[in-house]
Amino acid sequence: MIPRYSRPDMVAIWEPESKFQIWFEIEAHATDALAELGVVPKDAAEAIWAKGKFDVARIDEIEREVKHDVIAFLTNVAENVGEEARFMHQGMTSSDVLDTCVAVQLTRATDILLDDMDKLLAAIKSRAYEHKLTPTIGRSHGIHGEPVTFGMKLAQAYAEFERNRERLVLARKEIATCAISGAVGTFANIDPKVEAHVGEKMGLEIEPVSTQVIPRDRHAQYFATLAVIASSVERLAVEIRHLQRTEVLEAEEYFSPGQKGSSAMPHKRNPILTENLTGLARMVRSYALPAMENVALWHERDISHSSVERMIGPDATITLDFALARLTGVVEKLLIYPERMQKNLDRMGGLVHSQRVLLALTQSGISREDSYRIVQRNAMKVWESDGEIALLDLLKADPDVTAKLSHAELEESFNLDYHFKHIDTIFNRVFGE
């Protein structure tokens, strides 16, 4: 992952220093458990903790010769521990270290993502209540439909991200398993109690059947969850991008002093942050497919998944972390224009109230088909005039309408507040207040 789309805390989880530290702790905790079982001397376990250290450059140097990263790591640690190091890795295999480490890294990464989600949810909630009753137009197919409030738009985003947070909690549980079962997962050369001890120390559950590797259906679900979250990021980003279009301009990203939008056109204020979020979401989604393809390994294990996970583990979590933080900033600083929203609501001469008139005519005794025809023939005149003619005026002059509805009844059908009578109900459902 490139620094441009990275944040330090998440990057640190995937740095070689962090990875080898987790490897060391797994090995040291396993040796402690072996010592308690009497398999290795207790002073050897103590020596590993006391003298065990590693050097990333030295590990890389050894790996260039031996072509095996775990052996290179163990060799370097042994150089510092001395004779007692021969008791490290007793009955273990490389996947015990590698898979358990990935589980630790993904759970730590998920904790950061959950914190990101909490910050985003708080930002969305604050702006939703701020604009709970700010009228705006609801669109379907990109065309004016009926009035909504901007707060309701944000309440929908809140509910979606709250579901995503729940998915992420489940994904964390799914991925947080430990495997210390030895070659082909039979525990032939290591007691299952060692696995339980390491799992407890590293904050992981034990994997019921690891077959030397942790089953990759867990990872597939994890990265699929990240992909769903990324899709929700894009959904809100695309909404903001549409609202910032010049012809709409109901909301826009904050444009800081000194910021420039175009190298050629000084007037430009482009939605660059939300466009960037759309691109980042595409990347996070792209990592889900190789994670699913990793599920089908040969027999008890192969390493076709290894190269994939070395890339998608860091890239997916780092990218989503950055995207969630960026979206939070966009929401917090989003410029919202209620006057423009009202102007757009009024732009089409009251067409947004056509359904209320339709329903009023059906209630007055006219068939639905005839009611629809009457309203539509007037509505199309307004549409073709680009809102220069008011729908209410046409309806008041239509004898088929006035035969059933008084002017006062027609005017009531154009009451904007009517559409917002259940906003409190929606907010109570979403926010539980």
Short mmCIF file of C-alpha atoms in Angstrom, two decimals:
data_model
loop_
_atom_site.label_atom_id
_atom_site.label_comp_id
_atom_site.label_asym_id
_atom_site.label_seq_id
_atom_site.Cartn_x
_atom_site.Cartn_y
_atom_site.Cartn_z
CA MET A 1 0.00 0.00 0.00
CA ILE A 2 1.29 3.44 -0.92
CA PRO A 3 1.77 6.07 1.83
CA ARG A 4 -0.75 8.42 0.17
CA TYR A 5 -3.63 6.21 1.28
CA SER A 6 -2.21 4.92 4.56
CA ARG A 7 -2.46 5.83 8.22
CA PRO A 8 0.36 5.04 10.68
CA ASP A 9 -1.45 2.90 13.27
CA MET A 10 -2.81 0.48 10.69
CA VAL A 11 0.44 0.37 8.73
CA ALA A 12 2.34 -0.49 11.91
CA ILE A 13 0.40 -3.74 12.32
CA TRP A 14 1.80 -5.01 9.03
CA GLU A 15 5.39 -3.82 9.39
CA PRO A 16 8.04 -6.60 9.48
CA GLU A 17 9.02 -5.58 13.01
CA SER A 18 5.44 -6.10 14.24
CA LYS A 19 5.06 -9.37 12.38
CA PHE A 20 8.28 -10.86 13.79
CA GLN A 21 7.36 -9.67 17.28
CA ILE A 22 4.10 -11.62 17.02
CA TRP A 23 6.04 -14.64 15.72
CA PHE A 24 8.35 -14.41 18.71
CA GLU A 25 5.48 -14.20 21.19
CA ILE A 26 3.77 -17.22 19.62
CA GLU A 27 6.99 -19.25 19.84
CA ALA A 28 7.76 -18.08 23.38
CA HIS A 29 4.25 -18.77 24.70
CA ALA A 30 4.31 -22.20 23.05
CA THR A 31 7.63 -22.95 24.75
CA ASP A 32 6.17 -21.87 28.09
CA ALA A 33 3.33 -24.35 27.63
CA LEU A 34 5.76 -27.10 26.64
CA ALA A 35 7.78 -26.38 29.76
CA GLU A 36 4.67 -26.68 31.93
CA LEU A 37 4.01 -30.05 30.31
CA GLY A 38 7.57 -31.14 31.01
CA VAL A 39 8.48 -31.47 27.35
CA VAL A 40 11.23 -28.82 27.50
CA PRO A 41 13.23 -27.41 30.45
CA LYS A 42 11.68 -24.42 32.20
CA ASP A 43 14.98 -22.56 32.15
CA ALA A 44 14.97 -22.84 28.36
CA ALA A 45 11.56 -21.16 28.20
CA GLU A 46 12.80 -18.45 30.56
CA ALA A 47 15.94 -17.94 28.46
CA ILE A 48 13.88 -17.43 25.30
CA TRP A 49 11.93 -14.61 26.93
CA ALA A 50 15.05 -13.12 28.52
CA LYS A 51 17.46 -13.27 25.58
CA GLY A 52 15.17 -13.66 22.60
CA LYS A 53 15.45 -10.86 20.09
CA PHE A 54 15.66 -10.50 16.34
CA ASP A 55 16.90 -8.18 13.63
CA VAL A 56 14.84 -7.72 10.47
CA ALA A 57 17.85 -7.12 8.26
CA ARG A 58 19.56 -10.25 9.62
CA ILE A 59 16.42 -12.34 9.03
CA ASP A 60 16.29 -11.10 5.44
CA GLU A 61 19.95 -11.97 5.01
CA ILE A 62 19.43 -15.52 6.27
CA GLU A 63 16.29 -15.97 4.17
CA ARG A 64 18.21 -15.12 1.01
CA GLU A 65 20.23 -18.27 1.68
CA VAL A 66 17.71 -20.69 3.17
CA LYS A 67 14.68 -19.51 1.12
CA HIS A 68 12.36 -19.99 4.12
CA ASP A 69 11.14 -17.10 6.24
CA VAL A 70 10.24 -18.99 9.42
CA ILE A 71 13.56 -20.87 9.45
CA ALA A 72 15.38 -17.58 8.90
CA PHE A 73 13.53 -16.07 11.85
CA LEU A 74 14.24 -19.04 14.15
CA THR A 75 17.89 -19.02 13.13
CA ASN A 76 18.26 -15.34 13.97
CA VAL A 77 16.53 -15.72 17.34
CA ALA A 78 18.76 -18.70 18.11
CA GLU A 79 21.82 -16.56 17.42
CA ASN A 80 20.76 -14.38 20.34
CA VAL A 81 19.29 -16.98 22.71
CA GLY A 82 22.04 -19.54 22.42
CA GLU A 83 21.82 -23.27 23.25
CA GLU A 84 18.33 -23.05 24.81
CA ALA A 85 16.91 -22.03 21.43
CA ARG A 86 16.90 -25.67 20.36
CA PHE A 87 13.73 -26.09 22.40
CA MET A 88 11.83 -23.48 20.33
CA HIS A 89 9.33 -24.67 17.72
CA GLN A 90 9.11 -28.15 19.30
CA GLY A 91 6.47 -30.14 17.38
CA MET A 92 5.35 -27.04 15.51
CA THR A 93 5.22 -26.28 11.81
CA SER A 94 5.55 -22.99 9.97
CA SER A 95 1.83 -22.57 9.42
CA ASP A 96 1.28 -22.65 13.18
CA VAL A 97 3.26 -19.44 13.40
CA LEU A 98 2.14 -17.86 10.15
CA ASP A 99 -1.60 -18.48 10.44
CA THR A 100 -1.78 -17.56 14.10
CA CYS A 101 0.14 -14.38 13.35
CA VAL A 102 -2.25 -13.41 10.54
CA ALA A 103 -5.15 -13.97 12.93
CA VAL A 104 -3.55 -11.61 15.44
CA GLN A 105 -2.85 -8.99 12.79
CA LEU A 106 -6.37 -9.12 11.37
CA THR A 107 -7.99 -8.87 14.81
CA ARG A 108 -5.82 -5.88 15.68
CA ALA A 109 -6.61 -4.32 12.31
CA THR A 110 -10.30 -4.93 12.92
CA ASP A 111 -10.16 -3.14 16.25
CA ILE A 112 -8.89 -0.07 14.42
CA LEU A 113 -11.62 -0.43 11.79
CA LEU A 114 -14.28 -0.70 14.51
CA ASP A 115 -12.99 2.51 16.04
CA ASP A 116 -13.13 4.09 12.58
CA MET A 117 -16.73 2.96 12.24
CA ASP A 118 -17.65 4.46 15.62
CA LYS A 119 -16.22 7.82 14.60
CA LEU A 120 -18.05 7.71 11.27
CA LEU A 121 -21.34 6.76 12.92
CA ALA A 122 -20.99 9.63 15.38
CA ALA A 123 -20.35 12.10 12.55
CA ILE A 124 -23.32 10.88 10.52
CA LYS A 125 -25.63 10.97 13.53
CA SER A 126 -24.64 14.52 14.42
CA ARG A 127 -25.29 15.82 10.91
CA ALA A 128 -28.52 13.80 10.63
CA TYR A 129 -30.00 15.49 13.69
CA GLU A 130 -28.71 18.86 12.49
CA HIS A 131 -30.75 18.46 9.30
CA LYS A 132 -33.52 16.23 10.60
CA LEU A 133 -36.20 18.54 9.16
CA THR A 134 -34.27 20.19 6.33
CA PRO A 135 -36.51 19.64 3.28
CA THR A 136 -34.92 18.28 0.12
CA ILE A 137 -36.05 16.34 -2.89
CA GLY A 138 -35.95 12.57 -2.96
CA ARG A 139 -34.97 11.18 -6.34
CA SER A 140 -35.57 7.87 -8.04
CA HIS A 141 -33.80 7.10 -11.32
CA GLY A 142 -32.13 10.48 -10.81
CA ILE A 143 -35.52 12.17 -11.32
CA HIS A 144 -37.43 14.22 -8.75
CA GLY A 145 -39.74 11.99 -6.75
CA GLU A 146 -41.20 13.31 -3.51
CA PRO A 147 -39.87 15.42 -0.64
CA VAL A 148 -37.62 13.93 2.03
CA THR A 149 -35.33 15.57 4.55
CA PHE A 150 -31.57 15.67 4.37
CA GLY A 151 -31.49 14.23 7.86
CA MET A 152 -33.42 11.22 6.60
CA LYS A 153 -30.81 10.67 3.89
CA LEU A 154 -28.14 10.59 6.58
CA ALA A 155 -30.24 8.38 8.84
CA GLN A 156 -30.28 5.80 6.07
CA ALA A 157 -26.48 5.96 5.88
CA TYR A 158 -26.25 5.59 9.65
CA ALA A 159 -28.44 2.48 9.65
CA GLU A 160 -26.35 0.97 6.85
CA PHE A 161 -23.05 1.57 8.62
CA GLU A 162 -24.49 0.30 11.89
CA ARG A 163 -25.28 -2.98 10.10
CA ASN A 164 -21.75 -2.94 8.73
CA ARG A 165 -20.34 -2.53 12.20
CA GLU A 166 -22.26 -5.60 13.33
CA ARG A 167 -20.90 -7.51 10.34
CA LEU A 168 -17.38 -6.43 11.24
CA VAL A 169 -17.78 -7.63 14.83
CA LEU A 170 -18.84 -11.04 13.50
CA ALA A 171 -15.97 -11.05 11.00
CA ARG A 172 -13.52 -10.34 13.82
CA LYS A 173 -14.85 -13.30 15.77
CA GLU A 174 -14.64 -15.47 12.66
CA ILE A 175 -11.00 -14.63 11.98
CA ALA A 176 -9.69 -14.70 15.57
CA THR A 177 -8.62 -18.35 15.77
CA CYS A 178 -5.31 -19.94 16.70
CA ALA A 179 -3.71 -23.07 15.20
CA ILE A 180 -0.77 -24.80 16.92
CA SER A 181 -1.44 -28.34 15.70
CA GLY A 182 1.79 -29.36 13.97
CA ALA A 183 2.30 -31.01 10.61
CA VAL A 184 -1.03 -31.84 8.87
CA GLY A 185 -2.86 -30.76 12.01
CA THR A 186 -2.82 -34.04 13.97
CA PHE A 187 -1.09 -32.80 17.16
CA ALA A 188 1.16 -35.85 16.82
CA ASN A 189 4.19 -33.97 18.10
CA ILE A 190 2.59 -31.25 20.19
CA ASP A 191 -0.08 -31.34 22.87
CA PRO A 192 -3.38 -29.49 22.16
CA LYS A 193 -2.85 -27.77 25.53
CA VAL A 194 -0.07 -25.76 23.89
CA GLU A 195 -2.51 -24.43 21.32
CA ALA A 196 -4.99 -23.49 24.05
CA HIS A 197 -2.27 -21.66 25.99
CA VAL A 198 -1.04 -19.71 22.97
CA GLY A 199 -4.59 -18.85 21.98
CA GLU A 200 -5.35 -17.48 25.44
CA LYS A 201 -2.15 -15.41 25.53
CA MET A 202 -2.69 -14.01 22.02
CA GLY A 203 -6.40 -13.30 22.48
CA LEU A 204 -7.61 -15.98 20.08
CA GLU A 205 -9.97 -18.94 20.13
CA ILE A 206 -8.66 -22.35 19.08
CA GLU A 207 -9.34 -23.65 15.58
CA PRO A 208 -11.33 -26.92 15.90
CA VAL A 209 -9.68 -28.58 12.88
CA SER A 210 -6.76 -26.78 11.33
CA THR A 211 -5.26 -29.44 8.98
CA GLN A 212 -1.96 -27.56 9.42
CA VAL A 213 -3.57 -24.35 8.11
CA ILE A 214 -6.56 -22.44 9.40
CA PRO A 215 -9.42 -22.99 6.91
CA ARG A 216 -9.63 -20.10 4.50
CA ASP A 217 -13.41 -19.85 4.50
CA ARG A 218 -12.84 -17.69 7.58
CA HIS A 219 -10.64 -15.32 5.63
CA ALA A 220 -13.04 -15.30 2.70
CA GLN A 221 -15.85 -14.12 4.96
CA TYR A 222 -13.60 -11.51 6.53
CA PHE A 223 -12.53 -9.91 3.27
CA ALA A 224 -16.06 -10.14 1.89
CA THR A 225 -17.20 -8.13 4.91
CA LEU A 226 -14.59 -5.48 4.19
CA ALA A 227 -15.85 -5.39 0.60
CA VAL A 228 -19.44 -4.79 1.74
CA ILE A 229 -18.30 -1.96 4.01
CA ALA A 230 -16.36 -0.45 1.12
CA SER A 231 -19.50 -0.59 -1.02
CA SER A 232 -21.37 1.37 1.64
CA VAL A 233 -18.56 3.92 1.69
CA GLU A 234 -18.99 4.31 -2.05
CA ARG A 235 -22.76 4.60 -1.78
CA LEU A 236 -22.54 7.63 0.50
CA ALA A 237 -19.64 9.06 -1.51
CA VAL A 238 -21.60 8.79 -4.76
CA GLU A 239 -24.59 10.51 -3.15
CA ILE A 240 -22.39 13.43 -2.14
CA ARG A 241 -20.82 13.57 -5.60
CA HIS A 242 -24.26 13.82 -7.20
CA LEU A 243 -25.37 16.49 -4.74
CA GLN A 244 -22.28 18.55 -5.58
CA ARG A 245 -22.97 18.66 -9.33
CA THR A 246 -23.35 22.27 -10.49
CA GLU A 247 -26.94 21.71 -11.58
CA VAL A 248 -27.82 20.36 -8.11
CA LEU A 249 -25.35 21.88 -5.62
CA GLU A 250 -27.31 20.93 -2.51
CA ALA A 251 -24.16 19.89 -0.66
CA GLU A 252 -20.45 19.87 -1.35
CA GLU A 253 -17.15 18.87 0.13
CA TYR A 254 -15.40 21.47 2.23
CA PHE A 255 -13.06 23.57 0.08
CA SER A 256 -10.20 24.85 2.23
CA PRO A 257 -8.51 28.27 1.87
CA GLY A 258 -5.80 28.03 -0.75
CA GLN A 259 -7.16 24.81 -2.22
CA LYS A 260 -7.24 24.63 -6.01
CA GLY A 261 -9.67 22.54 -8.01
CA SER A 262 -8.23 22.61 -11.49
CA SER A 263 -4.89 23.39 -13.10
CA ALA A 264 -6.74 25.04 -16.00
CA MET A 265 -10.04 26.42 -14.63
CA PRO A 266 -9.71 28.57 -11.50
CA HIS A 267 -13.43 28.39 -10.72
CA LYS A 268 -13.54 24.62 -10.17
CA ARG A 269 -14.50 23.04 -6.81
CA ASN A 270 -14.40 19.34 -7.53
CA PRO A 271 -15.60 16.45 -5.29
CA ILE A 272 -12.11 14.95 -5.21
CA LEU A 273 -12.41 13.28 -1.80
CA THR A 274 -15.57 11.37 -2.60
CA GLU A 275 -14.27 10.49 -6.05
CA ASN A 276 -11.18 9.14 -4.32
CA LEU A 277 -13.41 7.11 -1.99
CA THR A 278 -15.14 5.56 -4.99
CA GLY A 279 -11.77 4.42 -6.30
CA LEU A 280 -10.61 3.09 -2.94
CA ALA A 281 -13.86 1.14 -2.56
CA ARG A 282 -13.18 -0.57 -5.88
CA MET A 283 -9.80 -1.70 -4.57
CA VAL A 284 -11.15 -3.10 -1.30
CA ARG A 285 -13.85 -5.02 -3.17
CA SER A 286 -11.22 -6.46 -5.50
CA TYR A 287 -9.51 -8.19 -2.56
CA ALA A 288 -12.59 -10.28 -1.76
CA LEU A 289 -12.35 -12.48 -4.85
CA PRO A 290 -8.79 -13.79 -4.26
CA ALA A 291 -9.72 -14.43 -0.63
CA MET A 292 -12.54 -16.66 -1.83
CA GLU A 293 -10.27 -18.40 -4.30
CA ASN A 294 -7.91 -19.15 -1.38
CA VAL A 295 -10.50 -21.44 0.21
CA ALA A 296 -9.72 -24.37 -2.10
CA LEU A 297 -6.25 -25.54 -1.07
CA TRP A 298 -4.74 -28.93 -1.99
CA HIS A 299 -5.43 -31.67 0.56
CA GLU A 300 -4.33 -30.61 4.06
CA ARG A 301 -2.49 -27.53 2.82
CA ASP A 302 -0.51 -25.81 0.13
CA ILE A 303 0.83 -22.26 -0.03
CA SER A 304 -1.09 -20.89 -3.00
CA HIS A 305 -2.89 -18.64 -0.50
CA SER A 306 0.31 -17.26 1.00
CA SER A 307 1.36 -14.77 -1.65
CA VAL A 308 -2.23 -13.55 -1.93
CA GLU A 309 -2.60 -12.85 1.77
CA ARG A 310 0.74 -11.08 2.02
CA MET A 311 -0.82 -8.49 -0.26
CA ILE A 312 -4.53 -8.41 0.51
CA GLY A 313 -4.15 -8.49 4.30
CA PRO A 314 -2.28 -5.21 4.55
CA ASP A 315 -3.81 -3.58 1.48
CA ALA A 316 -7.47 -4.22 2.31
CA THR A 317 -7.27 -3.16 5.95
CA ILE A 318 -5.00 -0.16 5.33
CA THR A 319 -7.17 1.06 2.44
CA LEU A 320 -10.45 0.66 4.30
CA ASP A 321 -9.02 2.34 7.39
CA PHE A 322 -8.00 5.32 5.28
CA ALA A 323 -11.35 5.39 3.46
CA LEU A 324 -13.43 5.33 6.65
CA ALA A 325 -11.36 8.13 8.17
CA ARG A 326 -11.62 10.18 4.98
CA LEU A 327 -15.39 9.68 4.79
CA THR A 328 -15.73 10.77 8.42
CA GLY A 329 -13.91 13.99 7.61
CA VAL A 330 -16.09 14.56 4.56
CA VAL A 331 -19.28 14.16 6.61
CA GLU A 332 -18.05 16.33 9.48
CA LYS A 333 -17.10 19.22 7.17
CA LEU A 334 -19.78 18.72 4.52
CA LEU A 335 -21.20 22.04 3.31
CA ILE A 336 -24.99 21.76 3.19
CA TYR A 337 -27.20 24.30 1.41
CA PRO A 338 -30.87 24.21 2.60
CA GLU A 339 -31.80 27.18 0.41
CA ARG A 340 -30.61 25.38 -2.71
CA MET A 341 -32.50 22.28 -1.60
CA GLN A 342 -35.68 24.30 -1.31
CA LYS A 343 -35.03 25.93 -4.68
CA ASN A 344 -34.66 22.51 -6.31
CA LEU A 345 -37.81 21.30 -4.56
CA ASP A 346 -39.75 24.19 -6.07
CA ARG A 347 -38.06 23.99 -9.47
CA MET A 348 -40.63 21.76 -11.18
CA GLY A 349 -43.73 23.72 -10.34
CA GLY A 350 -45.08 21.45 -7.63
CA LEU A 351 -44.81 18.16 -9.52
CA VAL A 352 -43.45 16.53 -6.37
CA HIS A 353 -46.97 16.67 -4.90
CA SER A 354 -48.67 14.80 -7.75
CA GLN A 355 -49.25 11.61 -5.75
CA ARG A 356 -51.19 13.45 -3.05
CA VAL A 357 -53.54 14.85 -5.67
CA LEU A 358 -53.89 11.39 -7.24
CA LEU A 359 -54.85 9.90 -3.87
CA ALA A 360 -57.22 12.74 -3.08
CA LEU A 361 -59.06 12.17 -6.37
CA THR A 362 -59.36 8.43 -5.70
CA GLN A 363 -60.72 9.20 -2.25
CA SER A 364 -63.27 11.55 -3.83
CA GLY A 365 -64.75 8.70 -5.89
CA ILE A 366 -62.81 8.77 -9.20
CA SER A 367 -61.20 5.51 -10.31
CA ARG A 368 -57.45 5.22 -9.92
CA GLU A 369 -56.98 4.97 -13.68
CA ASP A 370 -58.98 8.12 -14.35
CA SER A 371 -57.36 9.95 -11.42
CA TYR A 372 -53.90 9.07 -12.76
CA ARG A 373 -54.87 10.26 -16.26
CA ILE A 374 -56.22 13.58 -14.97
CA VAL A 375 -53.17 14.35 -12.86
CA GLN A 376 -50.70 13.20 -15.49
CA ARG A 377 -52.11 15.33 -18.30
CA ASN A 378 -51.65 18.40 -16.10
CA ALA A 379 -48.28 17.26 -14.83
CA MET A 380 -46.91 16.82 -18.34
CA LYS A 381 -47.71 20.44 -19.15
CA VAL A 382 -45.67 21.50 -16.13
CA TRP A 383 -42.86 19.13 -17.11
CA GLU A 384 -42.73 20.46 -20.67
CA SER A 385 -42.69 24.06 -19.40
CA ASP A 386 -39.65 23.17 -17.23
CA GLY A 387 -41.59 24.23 -14.15
CA GLU A 388 -42.62 27.63 -15.50
CA ILE A 389 -46.27 26.61 -15.09
CA ALA A 390 -47.47 25.63 -11.60
CA LEU A 391 -49.25 22.31 -11.23
CA LEU A 392 -51.58 23.74 -8.59
CA ASP A 393 -52.78 26.46 -10.96
CA LEU A 394 -53.52 23.93 -13.71
CA LEU A 395 -55.43 21.68 -11.32
CA LYS A 396 -57.52 24.58 -10.04
CA ALA A 397 -58.49 25.32 -13.66
CA ASP A 398 -59.33 21.70 -14.52
CA PRO A 399 -63.10 21.09 -14.21
CA ASP A 400 -62.59 17.33 -13.77
CA VAL A 401 -60.53 18.11 -10.67
CA THR A 402 -62.60 20.93 -9.21
CA ALA A 403 -65.76 18.88 -9.59
CA LYS A 404 -64.40 16.69 -6.81
CA LEU A 405 -61.87 18.80 -4.89
CA SER A 406 -62.14 22.38 -3.60
CA HIS A 407 -59.32 24.87 -3.95
CA ALA A 408 -58.60 24.52 -0.24
CA GLU A 409 -58.36 20.75 -0.56
CA LEU A 410 -56.02 21.11 -3.50
CA GLU A 411 -53.82 23.56 -1.61
CA GLU A 412 -53.63 21.13 1.31
CA SER A 413 -52.30 18.49 -1.11
CA PHE A 414 -49.31 20.77 -1.69
CA ASN A 415 -48.40 21.07 2.00
CA LEU A 416 -44.70 20.20 2.29
CA ASP A 417 -44.87 19.34 5.99
CA TYR A 418 -47.26 16.49 5.23
CA HIS A 419 -44.34 14.44 3.95
CA PHE A 420 -42.41 14.72 7.20
CA LYS A 421 -45.00 13.58 9.71
CA HIS A 422 -43.22 10.27 10.31
CA ILE A 423 -39.63 11.54 10.42
CA ASP A 424 -39.61 11.10 14.20
CA THR A 425 -40.68 7.49 13.77
CA ILE A 426 -37.84 6.87 11.31
CA PHE A 427 -35.28 8.54 13.60
CA ASN A 428 -36.52 6.52 16.57
CA ARG A 429 -36.10 3.32 14.59
CA VAL A 430 -32.60 4.25 13.47
CA PHE A 431 -31.17 5.91 16.56
CA GLY A 432 -33.32 4.31 19.23
CA GLU A 433 -34.24 7.58 20.89
#
